[in-house]
Amino acid sequence: MNPFQYQRARDAAGAIHAVSPRSKFLAGGTNLIDLMKNGVEKPEVLIDLNRVALAAIEARPDGGLRLGALARNSDTANHPLVRQRYPLLSQAILSGASPQLRNLATNGGNLLQRTRCPYFMDPGFSQCNKRAPGTGCGALDGFNRTHAILGASEHCIAVQPSDMCVALAALEATIRVQGQSGERVIRMADFHRLPGDTPEIDTNLKPGELIVAIDLPESPYAAHCHYLKVRDRASYEFALVSVAAALDMDGGTIRSARIALGGVALKPWRAEAAERLLAGQKPTPELFQAAGEQAVNGAKAYRGNGFKVEMAKRAVTRALANAGGAA
Ligand code: SF4
């Protein structure tokens, strides 16, 4: 690990004032410290946010909920209002990492998790456009069993590893950020970036911006939702494929649907065409299967991850069945 200076911020304004291109914000540190230990991240200054008052979880007058950026993942998943209004989010968070990690990891930090592509995580590999732009992509012709089937580019085929973010995408959360020029709101759909020809840039945060909260709009999906995670072992493992599925039912008819996939792209992948297919229909096994087929439309497999296309299709079908109680 490289030597670094440690600073403690007392409030958001102080943190934003202190940050520079040489520094990183430190919250739970569950990903950042690992990356510093293996030499992927080398900040010269860490600005500790843990004394900044951004951990509240509060109901909003519009029926939504505001999750503080520094609320711990455990506290968020187990909060009574999250469990009652957004069980999809609670399920997704609790499927990730381990209890110890969830006790430390924060909501803001979870949004900023970096890919676990092994070529990215180990500077011993020389080829990784995300870690060292212009060096190539070791995964393209190498180990790519866990990599993307949607939205990848010739420069990077990594996936975003968060479970929480998949539920946030399905729930159409918005991210509140503060910077030198004030506060702005980023739609969850616009927060993470596909790799294109700049895979080294994970998000649309501007330099020096601080995530202060995640806002959830009022949701009609609490009664019929399911987070399905398919992985190599039953706990403490990243998703090969995951699905956040939610249905708003009007009697026996689907009024609207939300589907987002994890483990398939460098951002949570909303399957909006599949959602449209479901709207106004009666839930049947055949309909959910058709939605599964639609959700992987345009998928491209690499040498080691062709199984993910069928897996994603079936996971969508199963998650919808579990959410809707049919099929
Ligand atoms: Fe690096 Fe992305 Fe290629 Fe992995 S997939 S080696 S993160 S460029």
PDB file of N, CA and C in Angstrom, residues 117-215:
ATOM      1  N   CYS A 117     -13.377  -7.716 -11.965  1.00  0.00           N
ATOM      2  CA  CYS A 117     -12.630  -8.380 -13.040  1.00  0.00           C
ATOM      3  C   CYS A 117     -11.217  -8.690 -12.538  1.00  0.00           C
ATOM      4  N   PRO A 118     -10.767  -9.935 -12.631  1.00  0.00           N
ATOM      5  CA  PRO A 118      -9.459 -10.275 -12.050  1.00  0.00           C
ATOM      6  C   PRO A 118      -8.291  -9.530 -12.693  1.00  0.00           C
ATOM      7  N   TYR A 119      -8.433  -9.146 -13.952  1.00  0.00           N
ATOM      8  CA  TYR A 119      -7.343  -8.412 -14.609  1.00  0.00           C
ATOM      9  C   TYR A 119      -7.266  -6.979 -14.079  1.00  0.00           C
ATOM     10  N   PHE A 120      -8.412  -6.455 -13.663  1.00  0.00           N
ATOM     11  CA  PHE A 120      -8.446  -5.118 -13.062  1.00  0.00           C
ATOM     12  C   PHE A 120      -7.897  -5.155 -11.643  1.00  0.00           C
ATOM     13  N   MET A 121      -8.238  -6.214 -10.909  1.00  0.00           N
ATOM     14  CA  MET A 121      -7.903  -6.289  -9.484  1.00  0.00           C
ATOM     15  C   MET A 121      -6.417  -6.594  -9.233  1.00  0.00           C
ATOM     16  N   ASP A 122      -5.719  -7.052 -10.251  1.00  0.00           N
ATOM     17  CA  ASP A 122      -4.326  -7.474 -10.044  1.00  0.00           C
ATOM     18  C   ASP A 122      -3.396  -6.720 -10.987  1.00  0.00           C
ATOM     19  N   PRO A 123      -2.650  -5.734 -10.475  1.00  0.00           N
ATOM     20  CA  PRO A 123      -1.740  -4.978 -11.346  1.00  0.00           C
ATOM     21  C   PRO A 123      -0.641  -5.831 -11.961  1.00  0.00           C
ATOM     22  N   GLY A 124      -0.531  -7.101 -11.538  1.00  0.00           N
ATOM     23  CA  GLY A 124       0.421  -8.009 -12.192  1.00  0.00           C
ATOM     24  C   GLY A 124       0.046  -8.286 -13.637  1.00  0.00           C
ATOM     25  N   PHE A 125      -1.228  -8.109 -13.962  1.00  0.00           N
ATOM     26  CA  PHE A 125      -1.647  -8.241 -15.365  1.00  0.00           C
ATOM     27  C   PHE A 125      -1.430  -6.887 -16.052  1.00  0.00           C
ATOM     28  N   SER A 126      -0.751  -6.923 -17.169  1.00  0.00           N
ATOM     29  CA  SER A 126      -0.425  -5.646 -17.822  1.00  0.00           C
ATOM     30  C   SER A 126      -1.598  -5.092 -18.632  1.00  0.00           C
ATOM     31  N   GLN A 127      -2.499  -5.965 -19.099  1.00  0.00           N
ATOM     32  CA  GLN A 127      -3.570  -5.498 -19.979  1.00  0.00           C
ATOM     33  C   GLN A 127      -4.861  -5.250 -19.219  1.00  0.00           C
ATOM     34  N   CYS A 128      -5.208  -4.003 -19.033  1.00  0.00           N
ATOM     35  CA  CYS A 128      -6.523  -3.658 -18.486  1.00  0.00           C
ATOM     36  C   CYS A 128      -6.799  -2.194 -18.771  1.00  0.00           C
ATOM     37  N   ASN A 129      -7.666  -1.944 -19.725  1.00  0.00           N
ATOM     38  CA  ASN A 129      -7.989  -0.564 -20.110  1.00  0.00           C
ATOM     39  C   ASN A 129      -8.655   0.223 -18.985  1.00  0.00           C
ATOM     40  N   LYS A 130      -9.328  -0.476 -18.088  1.00  0.00           N
ATOM     41  CA  LYS A 130      -9.989   0.244 -16.995  1.00  0.00           C
ATOM     42  C   LYS A 130      -8.975   0.737 -15.965  1.00  0.00           C
ATOM     43  N   ARG A 131      -7.997  -0.086 -15.663  1.00  0.00           N
ATOM     44  CA  ARG A 131      -6.964   0.299 -14.685  1.00  0.00           C
ATOM     45  C   ARG A 131      -5.863   1.132 -15.322  1.00  0.00           C
ATOM     46  N   ALA A 132      -5.505   0.815 -16.540  1.00  0.00           N
ATOM     47  CA  ALA A 132      -4.414   1.505 -17.234  1.00  0.00           C
ATOM     48  C   ALA A 132      -4.840   1.745 -18.687  1.00  0.00           C
ATOM     49  N   PRO A 133      -5.522   2.857 -18.953  1.00  0.00           N
ATOM     50  CA  PRO A 133      -6.088   3.103 -20.291  1.00  0.00           C
ATOM     51  C   PRO A 133      -5.052   2.919 -21.406  1.00  0.00           C
ATOM     52  N   GLY A 134      -5.523   2.245 -22.463  1.00  0.00           N
ATOM     53  CA  GLY A 134      -4.659   2.058 -23.630  1.00  0.00           C
ATOM     54  C   GLY A 134      -3.838   0.789 -23.608  1.00  0.00           C
ATOM     55  N   THR A 135      -3.962  -0.024 -22.552  1.00  0.00           N
ATOM     56  CA  THR A 135      -3.142  -1.236 -22.457  1.00  0.00           C
ATOM     57  C   THR A 135      -3.826  -2.462 -23.050  1.00  0.00           C
ATOM     58  N   GLY A 136      -5.118  -2.351 -23.372  1.00  0.00           N
ATOM     59  CA  GLY A 136      -5.848  -3.500 -23.907  1.00  0.00           C
ATOM     60  C   GLY A 136      -6.739  -4.124 -22.834  1.00  0.00           C
ATOM     61  N   CYS A 137      -7.408  -5.196 -23.231  1.00  0.00           N
ATOM     62  CA  CYS A 137      -8.330  -5.863 -22.307  1.00  0.00           C
ATOM     63  C   CYS A 137      -7.954  -7.336 -22.226  1.00  0.00           C
ATOM     64  N   GLY A 138      -7.385  -7.734 -21.093  1.00  0.00           N
ATOM     65  CA  GLY A 138      -6.962  -9.115 -20.918  1.00  0.00           C
ATOM     66  C   GLY A 138      -8.109 -10.104 -20.937  1.00  0.00           C
ATOM     67  N   ALA A 139      -9.303  -9.638 -20.574  1.00  0.00           N
ATOM     68  CA  ALA A 139     -10.445 -10.554 -20.467  1.00  0.00           C
ATOM     69  C   ALA A 139     -11.023 -10.934 -21.826  1.00  0.00           C
ATOM     70  N   LEU A 140     -10.818 -10.100 -22.839  1.00  0.00           N
ATOM     71  CA  LEU A 140     -11.443 -10.352 -24.147  1.00  0.00           C
ATOM     72  C   LEU A 140     -11.102 -11.750 -24.654  1.00  0.00           C
ATOM     73  N   ASP A 141      -9.838 -12.112 -24.600  1.00  0.00           N
ATOM     74  CA  ASP A 141      -9.415 -13.440 -25.052  1.00  0.00           C
ATOM     75  C   ASP A 141      -8.930 -14.302 -23.901  1.00  0.00           C
ATOM     76  N   GLY A 142      -9.189 -13.865 -22.674  1.00  0.00           N
ATOM     77  CA  GLY A 142      -8.729 -14.609 -21.513  1.00  0.00           C
ATOM     78  C   GLY A 142      -9.883 -15.161 -20.715  1.00  0.00           C
ATOM     79  N   PHE A 143      -9.771 -15.058 -19.389  1.00  0.00           N
ATOM     80  CA  PHE A 143     -10.841 -15.533 -18.507  1.00  0.00           C
ATOM     81  C   PHE A 143     -11.994 -14.544 -18.579  1.00  0.00           C
ATOM     82  N   ASN A 144     -13.144 -15.001 -19.073  1.00  0.00           N
ATOM     83  CA  ASN A 144     -14.283 -14.077 -19.149  1.00  0.00           C
ATOM     84  C   ASN A 144     -15.600 -14.754 -18.771  1.00  0.00           C
ATOM     85  N   ARG A 145     -15.496 -15.766 -17.944  1.00  0.00           N
ATOM     86  CA  ARG A 145     -16.703 -16.483 -17.511  1.00  0.00           C
ATOM     87  C   ARG A 145     -17.680 -15.581 -16.757  1.00  0.00           C
ATOM     88  N   THR A 146     -17.152 -14.624 -15.990  1.00  0.00           N
ATOM     89  CA  THR A 146     -18.003 -13.773 -15.157  1.00  0.00           C
ATOM     90  C   THR A 146     -18.321 -12.434 -15.823  1.00  0.00           C
ATOM     91  N   HIS A 147     -18.001 -12.285 -17.079  1.00  0.00           N
ATOM     92  CA  HIS A 147     -18.039 -10.963 -17.692  1.00  0.00           C
ATOM     93  C   HIS A 147     -19.362 -10.663 -18.393  1.00  0.00           C
ATOM     94  N   ALA A 148     -19.388  -9.504 -19.072  1.00  0.00           N
ATOM     95  CA  ALA A 148     -20.646  -8.932 -19.575  1.00  0.00           C
ATOM     96  C   ALA A 148     -21.169  -9.663 -20.810  1.00  0.00           C
ATOM     97  N   ILE A 149     -22.486  -9.657 -20.931  1.00  0.00           N
ATOM     98  CA  ILE A 149     -23.131 -10.126 -22.167  1.00  0.00           C
ATOM     99  C   ILE A 149     -23.964  -9.006 -22.802  1.00  0.00           C
ATOM    100  N   LEU A 150     -24.052  -7.877 -22.115  1.00  0.00           N
ATOM    101  CA  LEU A 150     -24.831  -6.750 -22.644  1.00  0.00           C
ATOM    102  C   LEU A 150     -24.043  -5.448 -22.436  1.00  0.00           C
ATOM    103  N   GLY A 151     -24.055  -4.594 -23.443  1.00  0.00           N
ATOM    104  CA  GLY A 151     -23.505  -3.245 -23.299  1.00  0.00           C
ATOM    105  C   GLY A 151     -21.997  -3.162 -23.237  1.00  0.00           C
ATOM    106  N   ALA A 152     -21.287  -4.240 -23.560  1.00  0.00           N
ATOM    107  CA  ALA A 152     -19.820  -4.201 -23.485  1.00  0.00           C
ATOM    108  C   ALA A 152     -19.239  -3.522 -24.729  1.00  0.00           C
ATOM    109  N   SER A 153     -17.940  -3.305 -24.727  1.00  0.00           N
ATOM    110  CA  SER A 153     -17.264  -2.752 -25.908  1.00  0.00           C
ATOM    111  C   SER A 153     -15.975  -3.532 -26.120  1.00  0.00           C
ATOM    112  N   GLU A 154     -15.321  -3.274 -27.222  1.00  0.00           N
ATOM    113  CA  GLU A 154     -14.049  -3.965 -27.486  1.00  0.00           C
ATOM    114  C   GLU A 154     -12.966  -3.526 -26.503  1.00  0.00           C
ATOM    115  N   HIS A 155     -13.262  -2.456 -25.738  1.00  0.00           N
ATOM    116  CA  HIS A 155     -12.262  -1.945 -24.794  1.00  0.00           C
ATOM    117  C   HIS A 155     -12.438  -2.509 -23.386  1.00  0.00           C
ATOM    118  N   CYS A 156     -13.626  -3.026 -23.076  1.00  0.00           N
ATOM    119  CA  CYS A 156     -13.862  -3.555 -21.728  1.00  0.00           C
ATOM    120  C   CYS A 156     -15.159  -4.371 -21.715  1.00  0.00           C
ATOM    121  N   ILE A 157     -15.092  -5.543 -21.076  1.00  0.00           N
ATOM    122  CA  ILE A 157     -16.283  -6.392 -20.975  1.00  0.00           C
ATOM    123  C   ILE A 157     -16.591  -6.710 -19.509  1.00  0.00           C
ATOM    124  N   ALA A 158     -16.196  -5.814 -18.616  1.00  0.00           N
ATOM    125  CA  ALA A 158     -16.393  -6.048 -17.184  1.00  0.00           C
ATOM    126  C   ALA A 158     -17.858  -5.847 -16.799  1.00  0.00           C
ATOM    127  N   VAL A 159     -18.200  -6.272 -15.571  1.00  0.00           N
ATOM    128  CA  VAL A 159     -19.542  -6.039 -15.042  1.00  0.00           C
ATOM    129  C   VAL A 159     -19.458  -5.234 -13.748  1.00  0.00           C
ATOM    130  N   GLN A 160     -20.535  -4.526 -13.472  1.00  0.00           N
ATOM    131  CA  GLN A 160     -20.671  -3.800 -12.210  1.00  0.00           C
ATOM    132  C   GLN A 160     -21.133  -4.814 -11.161  1.00  0.00           C
ATOM    133  N   PRO A 161     -20.522  -4.854  -9.981  1.00  0.00           N
ATOM    134  CA  PRO A 161     -20.767  -5.977  -9.077  1.00  0.00           C
ATOM    135  C   PRO A 161     -21.875  -5.789  -8.041  1.00  0.00           C
ATOM    136  N   SER A 162     -22.468  -4.606  -7.942  1.00  0.00           N
ATOM    137  CA  SER A 162     -23.388  -4.335  -6.824  1.00  0.00           C
ATOM    138  C   SER A 162     -24.739  -5.021  -6.992  1.00  0.00           C
ATOM    139  N   ASP A 163     -25.283  -5.564  -5.897  1.00  0.00           N
ATOM    140  CA  ASP A 163     -26.676  -6.023  -5.865  1.00  0.00           C
ATOM    141  C   ASP A 163     -27.608  -4.853  -5.577  1.00  0.00           C
ATOM    142  N   MET A 164     -27.238  -4.012  -4.621  1.00  0.00           N
ATOM    143  CA  MET A 164     -28.079  -2.874  -4.261  1.00  0.00           C
ATOM    144  C   MET A 164     -28.441  -2.041  -5.486  1.00  0.00           C
ATOM    145  N   CYS A 165     -27.465  -1.833  -6.364  1.00  0.00           N
ATOM    146  CA  CYS A 165     -27.693  -0.958  -7.519  1.00  0.00           C
ATOM    147  C   CYS A 165     -28.732  -1.542  -8.484  1.00  0.00           C
ATOM    148  N   VAL A 166     -28.832  -2.856  -8.538  1.00  0.00           N
ATOM    149  CA  VAL A 166     -29.804  -3.478  -9.444  1.00  0.00           C
ATOM    150  C   VAL A 166     -31.223  -3.143  -8.972  1.00  0.00           C
ATOM    151  N   ALA A 167     -31.437  -3.250  -7.654  1.00  0.00           N
ATOM    152  CA  ALA A 167     -32.751  -2.883  -7.108  1.00  0.00           C
ATOM    153  C   ALA A 167     -33.014  -1.385  -7.275  1.00  0.00           C
ATOM    154  N   LEU A 168     -31.989  -0.569  -7.050  1.00  0.00           N
ATOM    155  CA  LEU A 168     -32.172   0.884  -7.209  1.00  0.00           C
ATOM    156  C   LEU A 168     -32.560   1.242  -8.644  1.00  0.00           C
ATOM    157  N   ALA A 169     -31.995   0.518  -9.611  1.00  0.00           N
ATOM    158  CA  ALA A 169     -32.344   0.770 -11.013  1.00  0.00           C
ATOM    159  C   ALA A 169     -33.806   0.414 -11.266  1.00  0.00           C
ATOM    160  N   ALA A 170     -34.235  -0.737 -10.742  1.00  0.00           N
ATOM    161  CA  ALA A 170     -35.629  -1.149 -10.941  1.00  0.00           C
ATOM    162  C   ALA A 170     -36.592  -0.175 -10.266  1.00  0.00           C
ATOM    163  N   LEU A 171     -36.174   0.381  -9.143  1.00  0.00           N
ATOM    164  CA  LEU A 171     -37.042   1.291  -8.387  1.00  0.00           C
ATOM    165  C   LEU A 171     -36.930   2.738  -8.862  1.00  0.00           C
ATOM    166  N   GLU A 172     -36.104   2.976  -9.867  1.00  0.00           N
ATOM    167  CA  GLU A 172     -35.889   4.314 -10.445  1.00  0.00           C
ATOM    168  C   GLU A 172     -35.504   5.325  -9.381  1.00  0.00           C
ATOM    169  N   ALA A 173     -34.499   4.974  -8.605  1.00  0.00           N
ATOM    170  CA  ALA A 173     -33.946   5.889  -7.609  1.00  0.00           C
ATOM    171  C   ALA A 173     -33.246   7.060  -8.299  1.00  0.00           C
ATOM    172  N   THR A 174     -33.032   8.118  -7.539  1.00  0.00           N
ATOM    173  CA  THR A 174     -32.195   9.223  -8.008  1.00  0.00           C
ATOM    174  C   THR A 174     -31.094   9.464  -6.979  1.00  0.00           C
ATOM    175  N   ILE A 175     -29.963   9.935  -7.460  1.00  0.00           N
ATOM    176  CA  ILE A 175     -28.786  10.112  -6.609  1.00  0.00           C
ATOM    177  C   ILE A 175     -28.547  11.606  -6.438  1.00  0.00           C
ATOM    178  N   ARG A 176     -28.493  12.064  -5.189  1.00  0.00           N
ATOM    179  CA  ARG A 176     -28.230  13.480  -4.905  1.00  0.00           C
ATOM    180  C   ARG A 176     -26.735  13.636  -4.649  1.00  0.00           C
ATOM    181  N   VAL A 177     -26.125  14.568  -5.365  1.00  0.00           N
ATOM    182  CA  VAL A 177     -24.689  14.781  -5.201  1.00  0.00           C
ATOM    183  C   VAL A 177     -24.424  16.265  -4.976  1.00  0.00           C
ATOM    184  N   GLN A 178     -23.359  16.555  -4.230  1.00  0.00           N
ATOM    185  CA  GLN A 178     -22.952  17.944  -3.998  1.00  0.00           C
ATOM    186  C   GLN A 178     -21.521  18.132  -4.462  1.00  0.00           C
ATOM    187  N   GLY A 179     -21.273  19.313  -5.045  1.00  0.00           N
ATOM    188  CA  GLY A 179     -19.925  19.664  -5.478  1.00  0.00           C
ATOM    189  C   GLY A 179     -19.682  21.136  -5.256  1.00  0.00           C
ATOM    190  N   GLN A 180     -18.562  21.616  -5.768  1.00  0.00           N
ATOM    191  CA  GLN A 180     -18.209  23.041  -5.592  1.00  0.00           C
ATOM    192  C   GLN A 180     -19.287  23.959  -6.149  1.00  0.00           C
ATOM    193  N   SER A 181     -19.997  23.487  -7.192  1.00  0.00           N
ATOM    194  CA  SER A 181     -21.000  24.367  -7.809  1.00  0.00           C
ATOM    195  C   SER A 181     -22.422  24.058  -7.344  1.00  0.00           C
ATOM    196  N   GLY A 182     -22.565  23.370  -6.220  1.00  0.00           N
ATOM    197  CA  GLY A 182     -23.889  23.146  -5.654  1.00  0.00           C
ATOM    198  C   GLY A 182     -24.344  21.710  -5.749  1.00  0.00           C
ATOM    199  N   GLU A 183     -25.667  21.526  -5.634  1.00  0.00           N
ATOM    200  CA  GLU A 183     -26.227  20.175  -5.586  1.00  0.00           C
ATOM    201  C   GLU A 183     -26.903  19.848  -6.913  1.00  0.00           C
ATOM    202  N   ARG A 184     -26.858  18.596  -7.321  1.00  0.00           N
ATOM    203  CA  ARG A 184     -27.609  18.165  -8.497  1.00  0.00           C
ATOM    204  C   ARG A 184     -28.088  16.741  -8.268  1.00  0.00           C
ATOM    205  N   VAL A 185     -29.006  16.328  -9.153  1.00  0.00           N
ATOM    206  CA  VAL A 185     -29.630  15.013  -9.027  1.00  0.00           C
ATOM    207  C   VAL A 185     -29.322  14.219 -10.291  1.00  0.00           C
ATOM    208  N   ILE A 186     -28.905  12.959 -10.120  1.00  0.00           N
ATOM    209  CA  ILE A 186     -28.607  12.085 -11.258  1.00  0.00           C
ATOM    210  C   ILE A 186     -29.565  10.893 -11.201  1.00  0.00           C
ATOM    211  N   ARG A 187     -30.258  10.628 -12.295  1.00  0.00           N
ATOM    212  CA  ARG A 187     -31.115   9.437 -12.341  1.00  0.00           C
ATOM    213  C   ARG A 187     -30.230   8.190 -12.235  1.00  0.00           C
ATOM    214  N   MET A 188     -30.752   7.188 -11.559  1.00  0.00           N
ATOM    215  CA  MET A 188     -29.981   5.941 -11.428  1.00  0.00           C
ATOM    216  C   MET A 188     -29.581   5.414 -12.808  1.00  0.00           C
ATOM    217  N   ALA A 189     -30.463   5.547 -13.777  1.00  0.00           N
ATOM    218  CA  ALA A 189     -30.180   5.052 -15.127  1.00  0.00           C
ATOM    219  C   ALA A 189     -28.977   5.754 -15.752  1.00  0.00           C
ATOM    220  N   ASP A 190     -28.677   6.960 -15.267  1.00  0.00           N
ATOM    221  CA  ASP A 190     -27.570   7.741 -15.840  1.00  0.00           C
ATOM    222  C   ASP A 190     -26.331   7.744 -14.953  1.00  0.00           C
ATOM    223  N   PHE A 191     -26.391   7.067 -13.820  1.00  0.00           N
ATOM    224  CA  PHE A 191     -25.282   7.191 -12.854  1.00  0.00           C
ATOM    225  C   PHE A 191     -24.049   6.409 -13.310  1.00  0.00           C
ATOM    226  N   HIS A 192     -24.248   5.129 -13.644  1.00  0.00           N
ATOM    227  CA  HIS A 192     -23.115   4.323 -14.116  1.00  0.00           C
ATOM    228  C   HIS A 192     -23.000   4.422 -15.635  1.00  0.00           C
ATOM    229  N   ARG A 193     -21.788   4.225 -16.142  1.00  0.00           N
ATOM    230  CA  ARG A 193     -21.543   4.350 -17.582  1.00  0.00           C
ATOM    231  C   ARG A 193     -21.199   2.986 -18.181  1.00  0.00           C
ATOM    232  N   LEU A 194     -21.647   2.771 -19.401  1.00  0.00           N
ATOM    233  CA  LEU A 194     -21.157   1.627 -20.161  1.00  0.00           C
ATOM    234  C   LEU A 194     -19.726   1.942 -20.607  1.00  0.00           C
ATOM    235  N   PRO A 195     -18.931   0.912 -20.927  1.00  0.00           N
ATOM    236  CA  PRO A 195     -17.501   1.176 -21.122  1.00  0.00           C
ATOM    237  C   PRO A 195     -17.176   2.024 -22.346  1.00  0.00           C
ATOM    238  N   GLY A 196     -17.863   1.799 -23.474  1.00  0.00           N
ATOM    239  CA  GLY A 196     -17.527   2.543 -24.688  1.00  0.00           C
ATOM    240  C   GLY A 196     -16.023   2.560 -24.908  1.00  0.00           C
ATOM    241  N   ASP A 197     -15.470   3.732 -25.252  1.00  0.00           N
ATOM    242  CA  ASP A 197     -14.012   3.822 -25.412  1.00  0.00           C
ATOM    243  C   ASP A 197     -13.347   4.529 -24.232  1.00  0.00           C
ATOM    244  N   THR A 198     -14.112   4.684 -23.116  1.00  0.00           N
ATOM    245  CA  THR A 198     -13.507   5.235 -21.893  1.00  0.00           C
ATOM    246  C   THR A 198     -13.865   4.358 -20.679  1.00  0.00           C
ATOM    247  N   PRO A 199     -13.429   3.103 -20.704  1.00  0.00           N
ATOM    248  CA  PRO A 199     -13.825   2.198 -19.616  1.00  0.00           C
ATOM    249  C   PRO A 199     -13.234   2.583 -18.268  1.00  0.00           C
ATOM    250  N   GLU A 200     -12.250   3.479 -18.264  1.00  0.00           N
ATOM    251  CA  GLU A 200     -11.646   3.876 -16.985  1.00  0.00           C
ATOM    252  C   GLU A 200     -12.581   4.762 -16.154  1.00  0.00           C
ATOM    253  N   ILE A 201     -13.661   5.272 -16.779  1.00  0.00           N
ATOM    254  CA  ILE A 201     -14.598   6.143 -16.056  1.00  0.00           C
ATOM    255  C   ILE A 201     -15.848   5.332 -15.723  1.00  0.00           C
ATOM    256  N   ASP A 202     -16.082   5.106 -14.435  1.00  0.00           N
ATOM    257  CA  ASP A 202     -17.182   4.234 -14.011  1.00  0.00           C
ATOM    258  C   ASP A 202     -18.532   4.946 -13.991  1.00  0.00           C
ATOM    259  N   THR A 203     -18.544   6.222 -13.587  1.00  0.00           N
ATOM    260  CA  THR A 203     -19.817   6.903 -13.336  1.00  0.00           C
ATOM    261  C   THR A 203     -19.818   8.303 -13.955  1.00  0.00           C
ATOM    262  N   ASN A 204     -20.973   8.921 -13.899  1.00  0.00           N
ATOM    263  CA  ASN A 204     -21.080  10.297 -14.391  1.00  0.00           C
ATOM    264  C   ASN A 204     -20.948  11.327 -13.275  1.00  0.00           C
ATOM    265  N   LEU A 205     -20.385  10.929 -12.153  1.00  0.00           N
ATOM    266  CA  LEU A 205     -20.002  11.914 -11.130  1.00  0.00           C
ATOM    267  C   LEU A 205     -18.921  12.824 -11.707  1.00  0.00           C
ATOM    268  N   LYS A 206     -19.001  14.121 -11.376  1.00  0.00           N
ATOM    269  CA  LYS A 206     -17.930  15.028 -11.798  1.00  0.00           C
ATOM    270  C   LYS A 206     -16.827  15.010 -10.737  1.00  0.00           C
ATOM    271  N   PRO A 207     -15.596  15.357 -11.132  1.00  0.00           N
ATOM    272  CA  PRO A 207     -14.500  15.337 -10.150  1.00  0.00           C
ATOM    273  C   PRO A 207     -14.866  16.145  -8.906  1.00  0.00           C
ATOM    274  N   GLY A 208     -14.645  15.555  -7.759  1.00  0.00           N
ATOM    275  CA  GLY A 208     -14.871  16.257  -6.491  1.00  0.00           C
ATOM    276  C   GLY A 208     -16.285  16.201  -5.977  1.00  0.00           C
ATOM    277  N   GLU A 209     -17.219  15.619  -6.727  1.00  0.00           N
ATOM    278  CA  GLU A 209     -18.593  15.552  -6.236  1.00  0.00           C
ATOM    279  C   GLU A 209     -18.733  14.473  -5.169  1.00  0.00           C
ATOM    280  N   LEU A 210     -19.594  14.759  -4.205  1.00  0.00           N
ATOM    281  CA  LEU A 210     -19.848  13.859  -3.083  1.00  0.00           C
ATOM    282  C   LEU A 210     -21.297  13.386  -3.141  1.00  0.00           C
ATOM    283  N   ILE A 211     -21.507  12.080  -3.067  1.00  0.00           N
ATOM    284  CA  ILE A 211     -22.874  11.550  -2.988  1.00  0.00           C
ATOM    285  C   ILE A 211     -23.408  11.849  -1.591  1.00  0.00           C
ATOM    286  N   VAL A 212     -24.567  12.480  -1.495  1.00  0.00           N
ATOM    287  CA  VAL A 212     -25.107  12.785  -0.166  1.00  0.00           C
ATOM    288  C   VAL A 212     -26.348  11.944   0.166  1.00  0.00           C
ATOM    289  N   ALA A 213     -27.087  11.498  -0.835  1.00  0.00           N
ATOM    290  CA  ALA A 213     -28.300  10.720  -0.538  1.00  0.00           C
ATOM    291  C   ALA A 213     -28.773   9.975  -1.767  1.00  0.00           C
ATOM    292  N   ILE A 214     -29.601   8.983  -1.527  1.00  0.00           N
ATOM    293  CA  ILE A 214     -30.314   8.263  -2.585  1.00  0.00           C
ATOM    294  C   ILE A 214     -31.801   8.466  -2.311  1.00  0.00           C
ATOM    295  N   ASP A 215     -32.527   8.975  -3.290  1.00  0.00           N
ATOM    296  CA  ASP A 215     -33.968   9.172  -3.122  1.00  0.00           C
ATOM    297  C   ASP A 215     -34.734   8.084  -3.854  1.00  0.00           C
TER     298      ASP A 215
END
